Coordinates of C-alpha atoms in Angstrom, one line a residue:
M1 CA 142.4 78.0 113.6
A2 CA 140.4 76.0 116.1
V3 CA 138.7 72.8 114.9
H4 CA 135.5 71.5 116.6
N5 CA 133.8 68.2 115.9
Y6 CA 130.0 67.7 115.9
D7 CA 127.4 65.2 115.0
V8 CA 125.2 67.9 113.4
V9 CA 125.9 71.4 112.3
V10 CA 123.0 73.7 111.3
I11 CA 123.5 76.9 109.3
G12 CA 120.8 79.5 110.2
T13 CA 118.8 80.2 113.3
G14 CA 115.4 80.9 111.7
P15 CA 112.5 78.5 112.3
A16 CA 113.9 75.7 110.2
G17 CA 117.4 75.9 111.7
E18 CA 116.1 76.2 115.3
S19 CA 113.8 73.2 115.1
A20 CA 116.5 71.0 113.4
A21 CA 119.1 71.9 116.0
I22 CA 116.9 71.5 119.0
N23 CA 115.5 68.2 117.7
A24 CA 119.0 66.8 117.2
A25 CA 120.1 68.0 120.6
K26 CA 117.1 66.4 122.4
H27 CA 118.1 63.1 120.8
G28 CA 121.6 63.1 122.3
K29 CA 123.5 64.6 119.3
R30 CA 126.3 67.1 119.7
V31 CA 125.1 70.1 117.8
A32 CA 126.4 73.5 116.7
I33 CA 124.4 76.2 115.0
V34 CA 125.8 79.1 113.0
D35 CA 124.2 82.5 112.2
K36 CA 125.7 85.5 110.4
Q37 CA 123.7 87.9 112.6
V38 CA 124.9 89.0 116.1
Q39 CA 121.5 87.9 117.4
V40 CA 119.6 84.6 116.8
G41 CA 116.2 84.3 115.2
G42 CA 117.1 84.6 111.5
N43 CA 115.3 86.7 109.0
C44 CA 112.0 85.6 110.4
T45 CA 112.6 87.4 113.7
H46 CA 114.5 90.4 112.5
W47 CA 113.3 91.3 109.0
G48 CA 110.2 89.3 108.1
T49 CA 107.4 87.6 110.1
I50 CA 107.9 89.0 113.6
P51 CA 108.5 92.7 112.9
S52 CA 105.9 92.9 110.1
K53 CA 103.2 91.2 112.2
A54 CA 104.0 93.2 115.3
L55 CA 103.9 96.3 113.2
R56 CA 100.5 95.2 111.8
H57 CA 99.1 94.7 115.3
Q58 CA 100.1 98.2 116.3
V59 CA 98.5 99.7 113.2
K60 CA 95.3 97.6 113.7
Q61 CA 95.0 99.0 117.2
I62 CA 95.4 102.6 115.9
M63 CA 92.7 101.9 113.3
A64 CA 90.4 100.5 115.9
F65 CA 90.8 103.5 118.2
N66 CA 90.2 105.9 115.3
T67 CA 87.0 104.2 114.2
N68 CA 85.4 103.3 117.5
R69 CA 82.7 105.8 118.4
M70 CA 83.3 105.2 122.2
F71 CA 86.7 106.8 121.9
R72 CA 85.3 110.0 120.4
D73 CA 84.4 110.9 124.0
I74 CA 88.2 111.0 124.8
G75 CA 89.2 113.1 121.8
E76 CA 89.7 113.3 118.1
P77 CA 91.4 110.6 116.0
R78 CA 95.1 110.2 116.6
W79 CA 97.8 109.6 114.0
F80 CA 101.2 108.1 114.7
S81 CA 104.4 108.2 112.7
F82 CA 105.8 105.0 111.1
P83 CA 109.1 105.2 113.2
K84 CA 107.0 105.6 116.4
V85 CA 104.9 102.5 115.6
M86 CA 107.9 100.5 114.5
E87 CA 109.7 101.4 117.8
R88 CA 106.8 100.0 119.7
S89 CA 107.0 96.8 117.7
R90 CA 110.7 96.2 118.4
G91 CA 109.9 95.0 121.9
T92 CA 108.5 91.8 120.4
I93 CA 111.7 91.2 118.5
D94 CA 113.8 91.6 121.7
K95 CA 111.6 89.2 123.6
Q96 CA 111.9 86.6 120.7
V97 CA 115.7 86.9 120.7
E98 CA 115.9 86.5 124.5
M99 CA 113.6 83.4 124.4
R100 CA 115.4 81.7 121.5
T101 CA 118.9 82.4 122.9
T102 CA 117.7 80.6 126.0
F103 CA 116.6 77.6 123.9
Y104 CA 120.1 77.0 122.7
A105 CA 121.7 77.4 126.1
R106 CA 119.2 75.1 127.7
N107 CA 119.8 72.4 125.1
R108 CA 123.6 72.8 125.2
I109 CA 123.8 73.8 121.5
D110 CA 127.0 75.6 120.6
L111 CA 126.2 78.9 118.9
Y112 CA 128.6 80.5 116.5
H113 CA 128.1 84.0 115.0
G114 CA 129.7 84.5 111.6
V115 CA 129.5 83.7 107.9
A116 CA 129.5 79.9 107.3
R117 CA 131.3 78.6 104.2
F118 CA 131.9 75.0 103.1
K119 CA 135.6 74.0 103.0
D120 CA 134.7 70.4 102.0
E121 CA 131.8 68.1 102.3
H122 CA 132.1 67.7 106.1
T123 CA 133.9 70.9 107.1
I124 CA 132.4 74.4 107.6
V125 CA 134.6 77.5 108.2
V126 CA 132.9 80.2 110.2
R127 CA 134.4 83.8 109.8
D128 CA 133.2 86.3 112.4
R129 CA 133.1 90.1 112.2
Q130 CA 136.7 90.4 113.6
E131 CA 137.9 88.1 110.8
G132 CA 138.5 85.3 113.3
M133 CA 137.9 81.8 111.9
E134 CA 136.9 78.4 113.3
E135 CA 136.4 75.1 111.6
L136 CA 133.3 72.9 112.3
V137 CA 133.6 69.3 111.2
A138 CA 130.2 67.5 111.1
K139 CA 128.8 64.1 110.2
K140 CA 125.5 65.7 109.1
I141 CA 124.8 69.3 108.0
V142 CA 121.5 71.2 107.7
I143 CA 121.3 74.3 105.5
A144 CA 118.6 76.6 106.8
T145 CA 119.9 80.0 105.6
G146 CA 116.5 81.4 104.6
S147 CA 115.9 84.0 101.9
R148 CA 116.1 87.8 101.3
P149 CA 114.3 90.2 99.0
Y150 CA 115.1 89.9 95.3
R151 CA 116.6 93.1 94.1
P152 CA 116.7 93.8 90.4
A153 CA 120.0 95.4 89.2
D154 CA 118.3 98.3 87.4
I155 CA 116.8 99.7 90.6
N156 CA 119.0 101.8 92.9
F157 CA 118.3 100.5 96.4
R158 CA 121.0 102.8 97.8
H159 CA 118.7 105.7 97.2
P160 CA 117.2 106.9 100.5
R161 CA 113.6 106.8 99.2
I162 CA 113.8 103.3 97.6
Y163 CA 113.2 100.3 99.8
C164 CA 112.8 96.6 99.8
S165 CA 110.8 94.6 102.4
D166 CA 113.9 94.4 104.7
T167 CA 115.0 98.0 104.6
I168 CA 111.5 99.4 104.9
L169 CA 111.6 98.5 108.6
S170 CA 114.2 101.2 109.0
L171 CA 112.1 103.9 107.4
S172 CA 112.8 107.1 109.4
H173 CA 109.7 109.1 108.4
T174 CA 106.1 108.6 107.4
P175 CA 105.6 109.2 103.7
R176 CA 102.4 110.8 102.5
T177 CA 102.4 108.6 99.4
L178 CA 103.9 105.2 98.6
V179 CA 104.2 103.1 95.6
I180 CA 104.5 99.3 96.2
F181 CA 105.6 97.2 93.3
G182 CA 104.5 93.6 93.8
A183 CA 101.1 92.5 94.9
G184 CA 102.0 89.2 96.4
V185 CA 101.6 88.4 100.1
I186 CA 104.3 90.8 101.3
G187 CA 103.1 93.6 99.0
C188 CA 99.4 93.2 100.1
E189 CA 100.4 93.1 103.8
Y190 CA 102.4 96.3 103.6
A191 CA 99.7 98.0 101.5
S192 CA 97.2 97.4 104.3
I193 CA 99.7 98.5 107.0
F194 CA 100.6 101.8 105.4
S195 CA 97.1 102.6 104.3
G196 CA 96.1 102.0 108.0
L197 CA 98.6 104.8 108.9
G198 CA 96.9 107.1 106.5
V199 CA 99.4 106.8 103.7
K200 CA 98.1 106.9 100.1
V201 CA 99.3 103.7 98.5
D202 CA 99.6 102.7 94.8
L203 CA 99.9 98.9 94.6
I204 CA 101.3 97.7 91.3
N205 CA 100.4 94.2 90.3
N206 CA 101.9 92.5 87.3
R207 CA 99.0 90.0 87.2
D208 CA 95.3 90.4 86.6
S209 CA 94.1 89.8 90.2
L210 CA 95.4 89.8 93.7
L211 CA 96.8 86.6 95.2
S212 CA 95.3 84.4 92.5
F213 CA 96.0 81.2 94.5
L214 CA 93.3 82.2 96.9
D215 CA 89.6 81.4 96.5
D216 CA 88.2 84.0 94.1
E217 CA 85.6 85.3 96.6
I218 CA 88.4 85.9 99.2
S219 CA 90.6 87.6 96.6
D220 CA 87.8 89.9 95.6
A221 CA 87.1 90.7 99.3
L222 CA 90.7 91.6 99.8
S223 CA 90.7 93.9 96.8
Y224 CA 87.5 95.6 98.0
H225 CA 88.8 96.3 101.5
L226 CA 92.2 97.6 100.3
R227 CA 90.4 100.0 98.0
K228 CA 88.1 101.0 100.8
H229 CA 91.2 102.0 102.9
G230 CA 92.5 104.1 100.0
V231 CA 94.8 101.7 98.2
L232 CA 94.8 102.2 94.4
I233 CA 95.4 98.8 92.8
R234 CA 96.9 98.8 89.3
H235 CA 96.7 95.3 87.6
N236 CA 98.6 94.0 84.6
E237 CA 101.4 96.6 85.0
D238 CA 105.2 96.3 85.0
Y239 CA 107.9 98.8 85.7
A240 CA 110.2 100.2 83.0
S241 CA 112.3 102.3 85.4
V242 CA 112.4 103.7 88.9
E243 CA 113.9 107.2 89.4
G244 CA 114.7 108.6 92.8
N245 CA 115.4 112.3 93.5
E246 CA 115.6 114.5 96.6
S247 CA 111.8 115.0 96.8
G248 CA 110.5 111.6 95.9
V249 CA 110.4 108.7 93.4
V250 CA 109.0 108.5 89.9
V251 CA 108.0 105.1 88.7
H252 CA 107.7 104.7 84.9
L253 CA 105.5 101.8 83.9
K254 CA 105.8 99.9 80.6
S255 CA 102.2 100.9 79.8
G256 CA 103.4 104.5 79.6
K257 CA 102.1 105.7 82.9
K258 CA 104.2 107.7 85.4
I259 CA 103.5 107.6 89.1
R260 CA 105.1 109.9 91.6
A261 CA 105.3 109.2 95.4
D262 CA 107.4 110.1 98.4
A263 CA 108.8 106.6 98.6
F264 CA 109.0 103.3 96.7
L265 CA 108.8 99.8 98.1
W266 CA 109.9 96.8 96.1
A267 CA 108.0 93.6 97.2
N268 CA 108.4 91.3 94.3
G269 CA 110.2 88.0 94.8
R270 CA 112.8 86.5 97.1
T271 CA 116.2 84.9 96.7
G272 CA 117.7 82.0 98.7
N273 CA 120.7 82.9 100.9
T274 CA 123.2 80.5 99.2
D275 CA 125.7 82.8 97.5
S276 CA 128.2 82.9 100.4
L277 CA 128.0 79.2 101.3
G278 CA 130.8 78.0 99.0
L279 CA 128.5 75.4 97.4
E280 CA 131.0 75.0 94.6
N281 CA 133.4 73.4 97.1
I282 CA 131.0 70.5 97.7
G283 CA 129.5 70.1 94.2
L284 CA 126.1 71.6 95.0
E285 CA 124.5 74.3 92.8
A286 CA 121.5 76.5 93.6
N287 CA 118.9 77.4 91.0
G288 CA 118.4 80.8 89.4
R289 CA 116.5 82.0 92.5
G290 CA 119.3 80.9 94.9
Q291 CA 117.3 77.9 96.1
L292 CA 118.5 74.3 96.7
S293 CA 116.7 71.2 95.5
V294 CA 115.9 68.5 98.0
D295 CA 114.1 65.1 97.9
E296 CA 111.2 64.1 100.1
Q297 CA 113.6 63.5 103.0
Y298 CA 115.0 67.1 102.6
R299 CA 118.4 65.7 101.4
T300 CA 120.3 67.6 98.8
A301 CA 122.4 65.8 96.1
L302 CA 124.8 65.0 99.0
P303 CA 123.0 62.5 101.3
H304 CA 124.5 63.9 104.5
V305 CA 123.7 67.5 103.6
Y306 CA 120.0 68.6 104.2
A307 CA 118.2 71.8 103.5
A308 CA 114.9 73.3 104.9
G309 CA 113.0 76.5 105.1
D310 CA 112.9 79.3 102.6
V311 CA 116.2 78.2 101.1
I312 CA 114.3 75.3 99.3
G313 CA 111.5 77.5 98.0
W314 CA 107.8 76.8 98.3
P315 CA 105.9 77.4 100.5
S316 CA 108.3 79.9 102.1
L317 CA 106.3 80.2 105.3
A318 CA 107.7 80.3 108.8
S319 CA 105.2 77.7 110.0
A320 CA 106.2 75.3 107.2
A321 CA 109.9 76.1 107.8
Y322 CA 109.7 75.0 111.4
D323 CA 108.1 71.7 110.4
Q324 CA 110.6 71.2 107.5
G325 CA 113.6 71.7 109.9
L326 CA 112.1 69.3 112.4
N327 CA 111.4 66.6 109.8
S328 CA 114.7 67.0 108.0
C329 CA 116.4 66.3 111.4
N330 CA 114.0 63.3 112.0
E331 CA 115.3 61.7 108.8
L332 CA 118.9 62.1 109.7
L333 CA 118.2 60.7 113.1
D334 CA 116.6 57.6 111.5
K335 CA 113.2 58.5 113.0
D336 CA 109.7 58.8 111.5
Y337 CA 109.5 61.9 109.3
R338 CA 107.0 63.5 106.9
F339 CA 107.3 65.7 103.9
V340 CA 105.5 68.9 104.7
S341 CA 102.9 69.5 102.0
N342 CA 99.5 70.3 103.7
V343 CA 100.2 73.8 104.9
P344 CA 97.5 76.4 105.8
T345 CA 97.8 79.8 104.2
G346 CA 98.1 82.7 106.6
I347 CA 98.1 86.2 105.1
Y348 CA 98.3 89.1 107.6
T349 CA 96.6 91.9 105.8
I350 CA 94.0 94.0 107.5
P351 CA 91.7 92.0 107.8
E352 CA 93.7 88.8 107.6
I353 CA 93.2 85.8 105.4
S354 CA 93.6 82.1 106.0
S355 CA 92.8 79.0 104.0
F356 CA 93.3 75.2 103.9
G357 CA 92.5 72.7 101.1
L358 CA 91.0 73.4 97.7
N359 CA 89.1 76.4 96.5
E360 CA 86.0 76.7 94.3
R361 CA 87.9 77.2 91.1
E362 CA 90.1 74.1 91.7
L363 CA 87.1 71.9 92.6
T364 CA 85.1 73.1 89.5
E365 CA 88.1 72.4 87.2
A366 CA 88.4 68.9 88.8
K367 CA 84.7 68.3 88.3
V368 CA 84.1 67.5 92.0
P369 CA 80.5 68.0 93.1
Y370 CA 80.7 70.3 96.0
E371 CA 78.5 72.6 98.1
V372 CA 79.2 75.8 99.9
G373 CA 78.4 76.9 103.4
K374 CA 79.0 80.5 104.6
A375 CA 78.9 82.4 107.8
F376 CA 79.3 86.2 107.7
F377 CA 80.9 87.7 110.7
K378 CA 78.5 90.6 110.8
D379 CA 75.8 88.0 111.8
T380 CA 77.7 86.5 114.7
A381 CA 77.3 87.8 118.3
R382 CA 81.0 87.8 119.1
A383 CA 81.9 90.0 116.1
Q384 CA 79.1 92.4 116.9
I385 CA 80.5 92.7 120.5
T386 CA 84.1 93.3 119.4
G387 CA 83.2 95.4 116.4
D388 CA 85.2 93.2 114.0
I389 CA 82.2 92.5 111.7
V390 CA 84.1 92.4 108.4
G391 CA 84.7 89.0 107.0
M392 CA 83.3 85.5 106.5
L393 CA 84.0 81.8 107.0
K394 CA 83.5 79.6 104.0
I395 CA 83.3 75.8 104.0
L396 CA 83.5 73.7 100.8
F397 CA 82.3 70.1 101.1
H398 CA 81.4 67.2 98.9
Q399 CA 77.7 67.1 98.0
D400 CA 77.4 63.3 98.5
T401 CA 79.9 62.3 101.3
L402 CA 79.8 65.7 103.1
E403 CA 83.7 65.4 103.3
I404 CA 85.2 68.9 103.9
L405 CA 87.3 69.8 100.9
G406 CA 88.4 73.4 101.8
I407 CA 88.1 76.1 104.5
H408 CA 88.5 79.7 103.6
C409 CA 88.4 82.6 106.1
F410 CA 88.6 86.4 105.7
G411 CA 88.4 88.6 108.7
D412 CA 89.8 89.2 112.2
Q413 CA 91.6 86.2 113.6
A414 CA 91.2 84.3 110.4
S415 CA 94.4 82.4 110.9
E416 CA 93.3 81.2 114.3
I417 CA 89.7 80.4 113.3
L418 CA 91.0 78.2 110.4
H419 CA 92.7 75.7 112.6
I420 CA 89.4 74.2 113.8
G421 CA 88.4 73.3 110.3
Q422 CA 92.0 72.2 109.5
A423 CA 91.9 69.7 112.4
I424 CA 88.7 68.1 111.2
M425 CA 89.9 67.9 107.6
Q426 CA 93.0 66.0 108.8
Q427 CA 90.8 63.3 110.2
E428 CA 90.6 60.0 108.3
G429 CA 87.5 58.5 106.7
D430 CA 84.1 59.4 108.0
A431 CA 85.6 61.6 110.8
N432 CA 86.1 64.3 108.2
T433 CA 82.5 65.6 107.7
V434 CA 80.7 68.9 107.8
K435 CA 78.2 67.3 110.2
Y436 CA 80.9 67.6 112.9
F437 CA 80.1 71.3 113.2
I438 CA 76.4 70.5 113.6
N439 CA 76.9 67.8 116.2
T440 CA 79.4 69.7 118.3
T441 CA 78.4 72.4 120.8
F442 CA 80.5 75.6 120.5
N443 CA 81.0 78.2 123.2
Y444 CA 78.7 81.2 122.7
P445 CA 79.5 83.9 121.8
T446 CA 82.7 83.0 120.0
M447 CA 84.1 83.4 116.5
A448 CA 84.4 79.6 116.3
E449 CA 80.6 79.5 116.3
A450 CA 80.8 80.6 112.7
Y451 CA 81.5 76.9 111.8
R452 CA 78.1 75.9 113.0
V453 CA 76.4 78.7 111.1
A454 CA 78.3 77.9 107.9
A455 CA 77.6 74.2 108.2
Q456 CA 73.9 74.8 108.6
N457 CA 74.0 77.2 105.7
G458 CA 75.6 74.6 103.5
L459 CA 73.6 71.6 104.5
N460 CA 70.4 73.6 103.7
R461 CA 71.4 73.3 100.1
V462 CA 72.0 69.6 100.1
F463 CA 69.1 67.4 98.7

């Protein structure tokens, strides 16, 4: 068995692992990175963020074509199968893999493909698909193995009509009806994607509202537009059993209801990828969801072993994972670091949602005197030009100091629009004020102009 010595070994090539490895390499460390897949990119590139968002973009284009009056001169509305749309989306995955593979070569990072397992506190054994093994000895180790869909034992995921959010990407047909259990971010995103393809969707939510961490007005808007596209939302429901047969799936709910559909998608919860790491060999233990606990320097109970990304839990976002990996590596390099806590929310439903800061419910509970400024996209020239008139921008600010306390956006390009407000909110002292949007000239016509409209709307209420 070959033995290799490194300054840093990173396990996982998703956003957290990639940023940690490249950061270490750029600071003169000898680095190796390990991934169990034959291609780099981790779950983000192959199963999660990239394929689902590429798929969403294709569906959004189809919806735009089918609803644009100008295209009626060309012909009738067109419908596309799920496999056809997914095939088109795979081009993005290939480009991501090629680009990220180049990153490792350019930074002279040794790449190992295989399952990594701790032999001791400084030694990792990598077993490849041909049962070949190599030992990597490292001074510092970063665990960035990501997560996978949680699969309850009482549901038969081997059945050809029962899927999780990973296996749904290999769906070989377009179901006429689909039941999605779990109305979190992933469930809502897939509900909007499949309804955009003309699939009748039942969305089962075990809570009393959609995405309750959002501003109530934004959550209500999401519910309205999902229903408008044919999604039937069932709140406060839980499953009793899921039965698959040759013709479809029957979902039995604890309330006594039965729902039949062509296919079933489980989208409720995720589990950290720690079960194959051999954590027992180094005295570490994951929690019940397979996640590792870390301190504010991303160190586990072993000071030379770090963890970042989905494997440590909240917020389980690719954007946060990249920053977590970067900062975990900064700490082990004895450089300035930060604990990633202020993270914008990006939800890629159709239309999409993004937010940063506090919502109205939180401010009211905290007894903070705030005011609201709104801009509806239907009233902006750019949205009228593009036809993307659904949505709004909402600014929450302090009544007395005019400090911006929260930005909430629903509509096309919401996750892009939000960054302007986020940048102002991150400024210190008097630089964070809603007056910035009044005193700054925005290009016209643009979606960013909504900030000026919302600021004027809110300031009109201040006395």
